[in-house]
Amino acid sequence: MSITYLEAIREAQAKALAQDPRVFIYGQDVGAFGGAFKATKNLAKEFPGRVLDAPISEDAMAGLAIGAAIEGMRPIIEMQFADFSTVAFNQIVNQAATLYWRTNVPCPITVRLPCGGTSGSGPFHSQTMEALYAHYPGVVVMTPATVADAYSMLLEAVAIDDPVIFCEHKFLYYHLKADSLPTEALPVGKARIARVGRDMTIVAYSAMVHEALAAAEELKSEGWEAEVVDLRSVKPLDTDTVVASVARTGRLLCVGEDFPWGGVTAEVIARVTSEGFGLLDAPPQRLNAKDTPVPYHPNLWLAHRPSARTIADAARKILRQ
Amino acid sequence: MSITYLEAIREAQAKALAQDPRVFIYGQDVGAFGGAFKATKNLAKEFPGRVLDAPISEDAMAGLAIGAAIEGMRPIIEMQFADFSTVAFNQIVNQAATLYWRTNVPCPITVRLPCGGTSGSGPFHSQTMEALYAHYPGVVVMTPATVADAYSMLLEAVAIDDPVIFCEHKFLYYHLKADSLPTEALPVGKARIARVGRDMTIVAYSAMVHEALAAAEELKSEGWEAEVVDLRSVKPLDTDTVVASVARTGRLLCVGEDFPWGGVTAEVIARVTSEGFGLLDAPPQRLNAKDTPVPYHPNLWLAHRPSARTIADAARKILRQ
Amino acid sequence: MLQTVLSPGAVGESRAQAELFLQAYRLMLQARVLDDKFASIYRAGKIHGGVFLGRGQEALSVASGLALRTGDIFAPCIRDQAGRLAFGEPILDAVRTYFGSTLGPMRGRDGNIHRGRPKEGLLAMISHLGAMISVVNGMLLSRRMQKREGSVGLACIGDGGMSTGAAHEALNQAGVEKLPLVVVVADNQFAYSTPTERQFACETLVDRADAYGLTGHSADGTNLEDCLKVVGQAVEKARAGKGPQLVVAKLLRLCGHGEHDDANYISAKLKNAPEHRDCLQVAEERILSERWSTPDELERWRKDAQRKTDDAVSTVQREPTPDPFAEKWQALATENLSEAGETPEPGPMDI
Amino acid sequence: MLQTVLSPGAVGESRAQAELFLQAYRLMLQARVLDDKFASIYRAGKIHGGVFLGRGQEALSVASGLALRTGDIFAPCIRDQAGRLAFGEPILDAVRTYFGSTLGPMRGRDGNIHRGRPKEGLLAMISHLGAMISVVNGMLLSRRMQKREGSVGLACIGDGGMSTGAAHEALNQAGVEKLPLVVVVADNQFAYSTPTERQFACETLVDRADAYGLTGHSADGTNLEDCLKVVGQAVEKARAGKGPQLVVAKLLRLCGHGEHDDANYISAKLKNAPEHRDCLQVAEERILSERWSTPDELERWRKDAQRKTDDAVSTVQREPTPDPFAEKWQALATENLSEAGETPEPGPMDI
Ligand SMILES: Cc1ncc(C[n+]2csc(CCOP(=O)(O)OP(=O)(O)O)c2C)c(N)n1
Ligand SMILES: Cc1ncc(C[n+]2csc(CCOP(=O)(O)OP(=O)(O)O)c2C)c(N)n1
Ligand SMILES: [Mg+2]
Ligand SMILES: [Mg+2]
């Protein structure tokens, strides 16, 4: 058996629907059609009345999910593309994320965001939104990089009593495969050492983990051993695991596909330098997408985001210091 | 003559309207009423037909401004509170901020955001939004801390050919006074040394500049000289001035009123440690609001945001290292 | 309209209607007295932040609250003190929230009209106008899924709030799902200072009902009887499975947007127009002219409302205000996922 | 409807109408041929990202483009190839944008239907549905302020797009400002896979006109003549200062949502229903039955459209694609405010 990242997301939803009557799915075209990416394929048939097509009303989609949560349900909403969640932004950060703190009533909703760049998708079908949401109090932001995490973290997202922003990366949907679904998983909030190395730490998450691993492979041929940390969730962010890795390696590069200002890479570096300043043997560096919208043409797109090549280049500069 | 921060904002708009026929103002209650905070007081009378009341439709307010910019106008839109700009968020970051890059047509709009906490305002009338917008390519984000900057930067905001997010701090509206309006100003994008000191650098912006200055005063009585850098704009962010200050002091504390994850303080520390790692004699630290919504009751509100006291405390820890 | 309600021959029914009227009146009175108290405490500088009153809107508001039953859902807006009382919100909730008492439902975290008890069907509005309606939709849809039918959700909104994209998406969503939702629009002719001609260009907001496939109803917001009847019918229809309902009532806000605002943008002509009478006074006159009660009794009711208000205020004034050192600075329900250590210790307690 | 347009006795007028019809037909044909070309290039795997066609929607779209003059504003949506051509967008703009040519208006930065020339009144849509209408409002309001009146703005939208809060706020805004805006809704009965009964609960979207104080018009989207007439009248009214207009035309999309989609969710019954005939074919039949043209001439027109399409494609295929090293990685117009140095050097060029 071979299962893709996308199929894992479908399977996790099938399992959540099967094991918990409080779960339902709401989103544009998620019903009979099975979703723009087929992440809900056949679920409407298998779970009648529990997978509902929404009008093109992201704000009301999020609002409806919040109301459902108040009534004890565990809704999953699918944004057709992460980029369109900007229209639901207010409901998510000001209503869902404040509900528990204000009223003591938990808000267990899962917002599935098909994120990230794929070739030819352009400025409005390519964005990664983890920093946008992680900035706000009251949410958990997951950024699974593997088939196993896509599956187990989505199940946990549904189980968690708080709003979870589930950033699934479209580039990984079809390419990434595993032999089977996992039976156990790291707890949410724990980062994973994706590759062990002694010379430097590369922190990444989501699709960038694979670029970082490829870069590490390239560096290995030059005699360097880079450790790759997969953050798994960016809020909470597992500072301990990152600092522990930097304690071993003394060098840090943090990679993200998001826009450069603020965001995960800045947060990681701020934490590591505040908490583990003395561990660093060289200035920490980061690599992000460029500070422009995500371009359409593949030539530009490939240059806009970090890649194995640019990560390896940045890593070499750090290693030579 | 004495002029408040709020009056400076009104005067800047009056001047912009007087000197440039392309300027108009659009926002809820900005017309005859003069705005919720009176930032447009009398302007509708002085400039008939150029100060227009908008329906409660922030998305359409922003969209209208973008269209006006395409036609060569220089609209200023006032959000009644910064917090409500979440509803216009999509138009701002996806339409205004991408217009020039996509089509080569500039988008000179100014979005005035009455930002920041005041006692008793609660979770939805207190937010600071600079990090939210600065994260996106294609915008300039200004955070004036003084009466002079409120005036001169707002005039520059209107003159700039790009979308400017103008974060005016409500806490400064009435309290902050100057003797007169400035006749010259630092260029946009340049930070200001608000207080000279040799022992450490405190980076702040907007209302926190005043808390930092008060903290520096407190520290002075203990024999420490803290330098206070007022960022003025957080995008672009004047890394050079900050790094130069740290080069002199060797110590860095970065203070923001915003939520702790990501944002200005993380960005500043990431830049300083990447570019000026060797200049630091102690780990850089930051101080932000707490990771909860902004509370209503003054007891909680005062503890939620950084204050002169907590800044001084954090500074002492750094100074003792 | 009276004839319909208190039709001759239906004595039992008319008795019941009179009793409903009186009950509504007492709640309106209580709301008015409480609002007046908040206004005076505000003027004394003892309330943090703004004070927002429902003066002149009590008839519509109370009708909304009274039309609902235990188990229903109520999403009040800023001027719904009367409706809240009618729905069963304790006076103490209001006072505690304004004072930020830790014993109140919002525990000092949120204030004034931003209060509620979602688990008891009373939503705690966020400030962003229009945002509560889709939340009610979600609650109603969930109950349908859970096979807990029979309840109704009622959401209040203003003329200005109807311009928000959020309100549109939610009304449309309710139409598509045929939810037992009632949206009650208080068209008080202004949104803050903005008159309705700068807010919408339709004749009346009831014209929006067709746009969403809802049933539309109009009411005279100054006339308690009409409000009780129209809102009552709308709620009944929703409960009977006739789909979502839109009630629009015209009236005038008899106060500022908040107590900081003298509403000088409302012309004297408008203020004194006969159709903008104070609904409380109109109701009072009606009670007396119908001899449903006596001036003495009304006076006793007012005193009673005053006493309840004063009691609540003096109780709350002795209650603890939040202690930042005892406060749990944590926005997540899931404790082990909260991030700690990034935030400063609490600061000084003085303002 | 024919009688009205080609009324006996009005020979000159009817000649003009016939010519307009033929002009519209040729544009529709050109759009169809171009769309078919994009579809086949897509199938050959030579287009990056999606391809979105207007098949079956050309009559309404062309009517929108033709109703406008130079100096007007046009905000097309995803299925408006015909309207774009009618408004004057060069075929090359379409082809260059799909191929990402640096010579195109979007220079490889944005793709497919996300193209335009705002300074020439042709807006470049962002993907977020509903977001363009308020931009048109802003352009129209500015022209009024600048005393440059007389022009009209026309924005296209789908049945699904009408559910967005953005569309609502903008329609309401246009009503309040009484702008010369025409919104043309292509109700093609589906939003992606979602049928209209899951999208709205009103009878027809024309019911929304009253809600905003707009004038509503209905058209048969498969009938070119009707579309020309109805959209033409709406534009005329807007131009004459009669305020914003809402045109709703029913039709069926005769392709997938994008070319990746086989639209198997549209039943055969619906596809084959007589009221869902292909508007291009209907127009062709009409031309022949009226003898406005001959089969030979139509064939020549098709060949001509084919040649223009092929020429454009072969031209563009020889044009430069973006070079990341030459690209100005800068989102701000104000160069000295751009932040530099935070971004990596361009990466490898292979996919
Ligand atoms: C989205 C949004 N924009 C702006 C505001 C600021 N605001 C609060 S109340 C108000 C006026 C509301 O008018 P209306 O809906 O008519 O209610 P009323 O105050 O008349 O009862 C405004 C503009 C807000 N709360 N939410
Ligand atoms: C705000 C928003 N949500 C979701 C989408 C994704 N999306 C693109 S086209 C489409 C369907 C549009 O349907 P309709 O408006 O009827 O136009 P049609 O495709 O039928 O021409 C959807 C859901 C989007 N572009 N914008
Ligand atoms: Mg109102
Ligand atoms: Mg459609």
XYZ file of N, CA and C in Angstrom, chain D residues 6-168:
489
model
N -35.583 44.737 -34.070
C -35.619 44.904 -35.518
C -37.057 45.220 -35.937
N -37.587 46.287 -35.420
C -38.995 46.587 -35.677
C -39.179 46.987 -37.136
N -40.263 46.523 -37.752
C -40.509 46.867 -39.147
C -40.657 48.374 -39.259
N -40.190 48.929 -40.315
C -40.266 50.379 -40.466
C -39.007 51.080 -40.034
N -38.303 50.461 -39.085
C -37.049 51.072 -38.636
C -35.896 50.370 -39.337
N -35.861 50.541 -40.635
C -34.897 49.773 -41.432
C -33.469 50.124 -41.059
N -33.188 51.395 -40.945
C -31.833 51.809 -40.581
C -31.443 51.221 -39.243
N -32.362 51.337 -38.342
C -32.086 50.808 -37.003
C -31.868 49.296 -37.046
N -32.722 48.624 -37.817
C -32.594 47.168 -37.840
C -31.284 46.767 -38.507
N -30.858 47.520 -39.512
C -29.555 47.263 -40.147
C -28.447 47.390 -39.086
N -28.546 48.467 -38.302
C -27.546 48.689 -37.256
C -27.558 47.541 -36.257
N -28.751 47.093 -35.924
C -28.860 45.988 -34.962
C -28.253 44.727 -35.533
N -28.525 44.484 -36.800
C -27.958 43.291 -37.425
C -26.440 43.379 -37.443
N -25.937 44.544 -37.722
C -24.480 44.691 -37.737
C -23.868 44.483 -36.362
N -24.564 45.021 -35.369
C -24.103 44.794 -33.997
C -24.101 43.300 -33.679
N -25.151 42.644 -34.133
C -25.267 41.206 -33.886
C -24.091 40.461 -34.523
N -23.807 40.831 -35.757
C -22.718 40.154 -36.463
C -21.362 40.450 -35.823
N -21.208 41.696 -35.434
C -19.961 42.067 -34.763
C -19.796 41.248 -33.479
N -20.891 41.170 -32.748
C -20.870 40.405 -31.497
C -20.564 38.939 -31.789
N -21.204 38.418 -32.811
C -20.988 37.010 -33.152
C -19.515 36.741 -33.465
N -18.918 37.625 -34.252
C -17.512 37.405 -34.613
C -16.611 37.438 -33.375
N -16.924 38.300 -32.449
C -16.142 38.356 -31.210
C -16.342 37.094 -30.376
N -17.595 36.639 -30.323
C -17.885 35.396 -29.603
C -17.108 34.241 -30.219
N -17.128 34.215 -31.548
C -16.440 33.153 -32.267
C -14.943 33.204 -31.973
N -14.410 34.421 -32.026
C -12.977 34.577 -31.735
C -12.658 34.094 -30.322
N -13.523 34.453 -29.389
C -13.308 34.044 -27.999
C -13.365 32.516 -27.883
N -14.346 31.923 -28.558
C -14.501 30.468 -28.489
C -13.283 29.754 -29.070
N -12.845 30.250 -30.192
C -11.695 29.626 -30.852
C -10.443 29.769 -29.970
N -10.291 30.936 -29.391
C -9.141 31.166 -28.511
C -9.229 30.256 -27.278
N -10.410 30.188 -26.703
C -10.611 29.303 -25.551
C -10.268 27.856 -25.913
N -10.768 27.418 -27.083
C -10.491 26.039 -27.500
C -8.988 25.807 -27.625
N -8.314 26.828 -28.100
C -6.860 26.709 -28.246
C -6.194 26.550 -26.873
N -6.615 27.376 -25.935
C -6.049 27.260 -24.593
C -6.298 25.862 -24.029
N -7.502 25.354 -24.292
C -7.831 24.013 -23.792
C -6.883 22.978 -24.385
N -6.596 23.123 -25.670
C -5.758 22.080 -26.264
C -4.300 22.250 -25.835
N -3.876 23.489 -25.658
C -2.509 23.685 -25.153
C -2.402 23.146 -23.719
N -3.475 23.357 -22.974
C -3.501 22.828 -21.593
C -3.366 21.313 -21.594
N -4.163 20.676 -22.485
C -4.109 19.210 -22.543
C -2.729 18.718 -22.957
N -2.057 19.533 -23.723
C -0.700 19.161 -24.135
C 0.308 19.429 -23.006
N -0.186 19.912 -21.890
C 0.695 20.125 -20.738
C 1.599 21.337 -20.867
N 1.214 22.268 -21.712
C 2.109 23.395 -21.968
C 1.688 24.681 -21.279
N 0.671 24.602 -20.426
C 0.289 25.805 -19.686
C 0.531 25.576 -18.199
N 1.106 26.570 -17.572
C 1.343 26.484 -16.137
C 0.074 26.856 -15.398
N -0.352 26.004 -14.496
C -1.543 26.320 -13.719
C -2.803 26.033 -14.505
N -3.888 26.652 -14.080
C -5.201 26.308 -14.626
C -5.581 27.086 -15.872
N -6.586 26.552 -16.555
C -7.175 27.232 -17.712
C -8.672 27.341 -17.467
N -9.207 28.529 -17.634
C -10.609 28.782 -17.314
C -11.303 29.384 -18.519
N -12.353 28.721 -18.962
C -12.986 29.093 -20.221
C -14.363 29.714 -20.027
N -14.810 30.382 -21.085
C -16.118 31.037 -21.053
C -17.125 30.351 -21.950
N -16.889 29.101 -22.275
C -17.746 28.389 -23.225
C -19.203 28.394 -22.768
N -20.068 28.886 -23.634
C -21.497 28.949 -23.291
C -21.883 30.281 -22.668
N -20.906 31.092 -22.345
C -21.199 32.365 -21.689
C -20.841 33.555 -22.585
N -20.502 33.262 -23.840
C -19.986 34.322 -24.714
C -21.025 35.398 -25.023
N -22.297 35.002 -25.125
C -23.312 35.992 -25.516
C -23.411 37.096 -24.465
N -23.524 36.684 -23.212
C -23.617 37.666 -22.138
C -22.333 38.476 -22.033
N -21.233 37.767 -22.143
C -19.942 38.434 -21.964
C -19.697 39.458 -23.066
N -19.964 39.050 -24.300
C -19.706 39.975 -25.403
C -20.622 41.191 -25.299
N -21.845 40.951 -24.854
C -22.780 42.064 -24.693
C -22.240 43.067 -23.681
N -21.591 42.562 -22.651
C -21.015 43.454 -21.642
C -19.906 44.302 -22.244
N -19.013 43.641 -22.952
C -17.894 44.380 -23.547
C -18.356 45.377 -24.596
N -19.347 44.960 -25.394
C -19.797 45.826 -26.494
C -20.601 47.029 -26.014
N -21.234 46.896 -24.876
C -22.052 48.004 -24.379
C -21.182 49.173 -23.915
N -19.908 48.893 -23.743
C -19.018 49.934 -23.208
C -18.298 50.678 -24.318
N -17.844 51.886 -23.979
C -17.084 52.710 -24.917
C -15.668 52.889 -24.402
N -14.836 53.403 -25.248
C -13.509 53.811 -24.790
C -13.694 54.814 -23.658
N -12.925 54.610 -22.620
C -13.043 55.507 -21.479
C -13.916 54.925 -20.381
N -14.692 53.891 -20.725
C -15.465 53.200 -19.690
C -14.550 52.252 -18.914
N -15.141 51.644 -17.903
C -14.382 50.735 -17.043
C -14.992 49.343 -17.147
N -14.140 48.360 -17.278
C -14.623 46.981 -17.401
C -13.852 46.104 -16.420
N -14.596 45.399 -15.586
C -13.986 44.473 -14.629
C -14.486 43.072 -14.946
N -13.829 42.398 -15.867
C -14.289 41.071 -16.257
C -13.998 40.054 -15.166
N -14.673 38.920 -15.277
C -14.453 37.834 -14.322
C -13.800 36.659 -15.079
N -13.854 35.462 -14.503
C -13.060 34.388 -15.111
C -13.529 33.936 -16.487
N -14.793 34.159 -16.843
C -15.279 33.576 -18.103
C -15.556 34.636 -19.163
N -14.793 35.691 -19.163
C -15.118 36.831 -20.004
C -14.136 37.073 -21.141
N -13.670 36.002 -21.743
C -12.800 36.191 -22.908
C -13.523 37.021 -23.978
N -14.778 36.718 -24.231
C -15.512 37.433 -25.283
C -15.663 38.915 -24.934
N -16.017 39.186 -23.700
C -16.188 40.573 -23.285
C -14.884 41.351 -23.343
N -13.804 40.689 -22.987
C -12.496 41.345 -23.042
C -12.163 41.752 -24.479
N -12.371 40.819 -25.414
C -12.102 41.144 -26.815
C -12.982 42.304 -27.255
N -14.246 42.241 -26.856
C -15.172 43.302 -27.247
C -14.751 44.648 -26.664
N -14.199 44.610 -25.479
C -13.760 45.860 -24.846
C -12.466 46.364 -25.474
N -11.802 45.470 -26.184
C -10.591 45.913 -26.874
C -9.303 45.292 -26.380
N -9.404 44.315 -25.505
C -8.174 43.669 -25.052
C -7.567 42.898 -26.223
N -6.292 43.113 -26.501
C -5.670 42.375 -27.608
C -5.588 40.877 -27.287
N -5.748 40.073 -28.332
C -5.592 38.624 -28.156
C -4.249 38.320 -27.505
N -3.265 39.104 -27.885
C -1.918 38.857 -27.357
C -1.873 38.952 -25.837
N -2.666 39.833 -25.260
C -2.662 39.945 -23.795
C -3.045 38.613 -23.157
N -4.049 37.979 -23.729
C -4.511 36.699 -23.195
C -3.422 35.642 -23.330
N -2.907 35.531 -24.535
C -1.922 34.474 -24.786
C -0.654 34.713 -23.975
N -0.215 35.952 -23.972
C 1.001 36.264 -23.208
C 0.824 35.979 -21.716
N -0.346 36.247 -21.220
C -0.543 36.021 -19.786
C -0.565 34.526 -19.479
N -1.232 33.754 -20.335
C -1.232 32.302 -20.111
C 0.178 31.712 -20.195
N 0.973 32.254 -21.110
C 2.331 31.716 -21.258
C 3.334 32.387 -20.322
N 2.917 33.456 -19.677
C 3.842 34.156 -18.778
C 4.894 34.966 -19.503
N 4.592 35.354 -20.718
C 5.555 36.169 -21.469
C 5.859 37.477 -20.743
N 7.106 37.877 -20.771
C 7.473 39.146 -20.130
C 6.920 40.337 -20.903
N 6.492 40.122 -22.142
C 5.941 41.223 -22.922
C 4.459 41.448 -22.637
N 3.849 40.534 -21.930
C 2.431 40.676 -21.608
C 2.216 41.676 -20.489
N 0.965 42.049 -20.285
C 0.689 43.070 -19.264
C 1.045 42.597 -17.851
N 1.068 41.293 -17.627
C 1.362 40.816 -16.276
C 2.811 40.319 -16.151
N 3.524 40.289 -17.237
C 4.965 40.005 -17.234
C 5.354 38.703 -16.532
N 4.466 37.727 -16.591
C 4.769 36.450 -15.938
C 4.526 36.471 -14.444
N 4.178 37.626 -13.915
C 3.957 37.711 -12.466
C 2.600 37.129 -12.078
N 1.613 37.406 -12.915
C 0.320 36.780 -12.671
C -0.116 36.098 -13.966
N -1.078 35.184 -13.869
C -1.363 34.332 -15.020
C -2.820 34.249 -15.412
N -3.041 33.497 -16.436
C -4.343 33.161 -17.029
C -5.333 34.332 -17.058
N -6.408 34.237 -16.301
C -7.451 35.246 -16.388
C -7.168 36.448 -15.491
N -6.062 36.400 -14.743
C -5.712 37.505 -13.839
C -4.899 38.541 -14.594
N -5.536 39.171 -15.546
C -4.797 40.133 -16.352
C -5.653 41.360 -16.609
N -5.009 42.436 -16.973
C -5.750 43.654 -17.280
C -4.800 44.802 -17.503
N -5.399 45.942 -17.765
C -4.642 47.183 -17.970
C -5.440 48.276 -17.268
N -5.254 48.361 -15.956
C -6.119 49.264 -15.169
C -6.142 50.683 -15.701
N -5.031 51.166 -16.194
C -4.992 52.553 -16.664
C -5.817 52.737 -17.932
N -6.119 51.620 -18.612
C -6.979 51.711 -19.788
C -8.410 51.261 -19.461
N -8.694 51.202 -18.175
C -10.055 50.888 -17.763
C -10.363 49.407 -17.688
N -9.366 48.585 -17.937
C -9.579 47.142 -17.894
C -8.919 46.595 -16.638
N -9.725 46.255 -15.653
C -9.166 45.838 -14.372
C -8.602 44.425 -14.438
N -7.554 44.207 -13.654
C -6.924 42.883 -13.565
C -7.417 42.224 -12.291
N -8.371 41.312 -12.431
C -9.013 40.733 -11.246
C -8.028 40.069 -10.299
N -8.259 40.207 -9.015
C -7.606 39.314 -8.060
C -8.516 38.097 -7.957
N -8.054 37.034 -7.338
C -8.846 35.802 -7.325
C -10.048 35.882 -6.395
N -9.908 36.630 -5.340
C -10.959 36.667 -4.324
C -12.247 37.213 -4.933
N -13.247 36.366 -5.008
C -14.483 36.724 -5.695
C -15.170 37.894 -4.997
N -15.746 38.760 -5.798
C -16.495 39.892 -5.259
C -15.650 41.118 -5.013
N -14.336 40.964 -5.042
C -13.460 42.054 -4.597
C -13.288 43.177 -5.617
N -13.697 42.958 -6.861
C -13.427 43.985 -7.873
C -14.500 45.076 -7.924
N -15.678 44.785 -7.438
C -16.782 45.725 -7.644
C -16.535 47.047 -6.923
N -16.078 46.976 -5.681
C -15.834 48.228 -4.964
C -14.684 49.012 -5.593
N -13.789 48.320 -6.262
C -12.710 49.029 -6.956
C -13.301 49.853 -8.111
N -14.226 49.258 -8.829
C -14.917 50.006 -9.886
C -15.651 51.198 -9.270
N -16.298 50.978 -8.155
C -16.970 52.091 -7.464
C -16.003 53.242 -7.213
N -14.829 52.896 -6.735
C -13.848 53.933 -6.426
C -13.422 54.700 -7.667
N -13.297 53.989 -8.775
C -12.923 54.658 -10.023
C -14.034 55.618 -10.452
N -15.272 55.133 -10.357
C -16.404 55.967 -10.783
C -16.574 57.177 -9.872
N -16.434 56.957 -8.595
C -16.578 58.073 -7.655
C -15.484 59.111 -7.901
N -14.291 58.634 -8.191
C -13.191 59.564 -8.453
C -13.463 60.400 -9.687
N -13.971 59.754 -10.702
C -14.266 60.519 -11.918
C -15.328 61.585 -11.645
N -16.266 61.224 -10.815
C -17.264 62.230 -10.452
C -16.591 63.402 -9.737
N -15.711 63.096 -8.805
C -14.993 64.161 -8.088
C -14.145 64.990 -9.035
N -13.586 64.295 -10.022
C -12.724 64.988 -10.986
C -13.531 65.673 -12.085
N -14.838 65.596 -11.962
C -15.742 66.158 -12.983
C -15.492 65.549 -14.358
N -15.094 64.293 -14.367
C -14.971 63.568 -15.629
C -16.140 62.587 -15.679
N -17.326 63.099 -15.957
C -18.488 62.201 -15.916
C -18.781 61.636 -17.300
N -19.791 60.808 -17.364
C -20.203 60.267 -18.653
C -19.763 58.842 -18.877
N -18.841 58.365 -18.068
C -18.441 56.981 -18.284
C -19.146 56.054 -17.317
N -19.140 54.799 -17.699
C -19.834 53.748 -16.970
C -18.809 52.716 -16.547
N -19.068 52.061 -15.425
C -18.236 50.930 -15.016
C -19.074 49.667 -15.025
N -18.534 48.614 -15.612
C -19.278 47.356 -15.662
C -18.441 46.256 -15.024
N -19.021 45.589 -14.058
C -18.320 44.499 -13.372
C -19.075 43.202 -13.564
N -18.359 42.152 -13.917
C -18.972 40.836 -14.084
C -18.778 40.009 -12.829
N -19.737 39.151 -12.576
C -19.619 38.265 -11.419
C -20.462 37.026 -11.676
N -20.199 35.974 -10.917
C -20.965 34.737 -11.064
C -22.007 34.600 -9.980
N -22.854 33.581 -10.115
C -23.858 33.309 -9.090
C -23.179 33.068 -7.741
N -22.071 32.365 -7.763
C -21.368 32.085 -6.512
C -20.763 33.331 -5.907
N -20.187 34.150 -6.751
C -19.545 35.370 -6.267
C -20.507 36.284 -5.527
N -21.793 36.168 -5.863
C -22.791 37.016 -5.200
C -22.975 36.660 -3.721
N -22.446 35.522 -3.293
C -22.548 35.171 -1.869
C -21.469 35.833 -1.023
N -20.520 36.474 -1.657
C -19.426 37.051 -0.871
C -19.841 38.349 -0.195
N -19.305 38.549 0.976
C -19.511 39.805 1.673
C -18.994 40.977 0.855
N -17.923 40.754 0.113
C -17.337 41.830 -0.690
C -18.331 42.332 -1.730
N -19.023 41.403 -2.396
C -20.002 41.812 -3.414
C -21.130 42.617 -2.764
N -21.584 42.153 -1.633
C -22.663 42.848 -0.911
C -22.265 44.277 -0.562
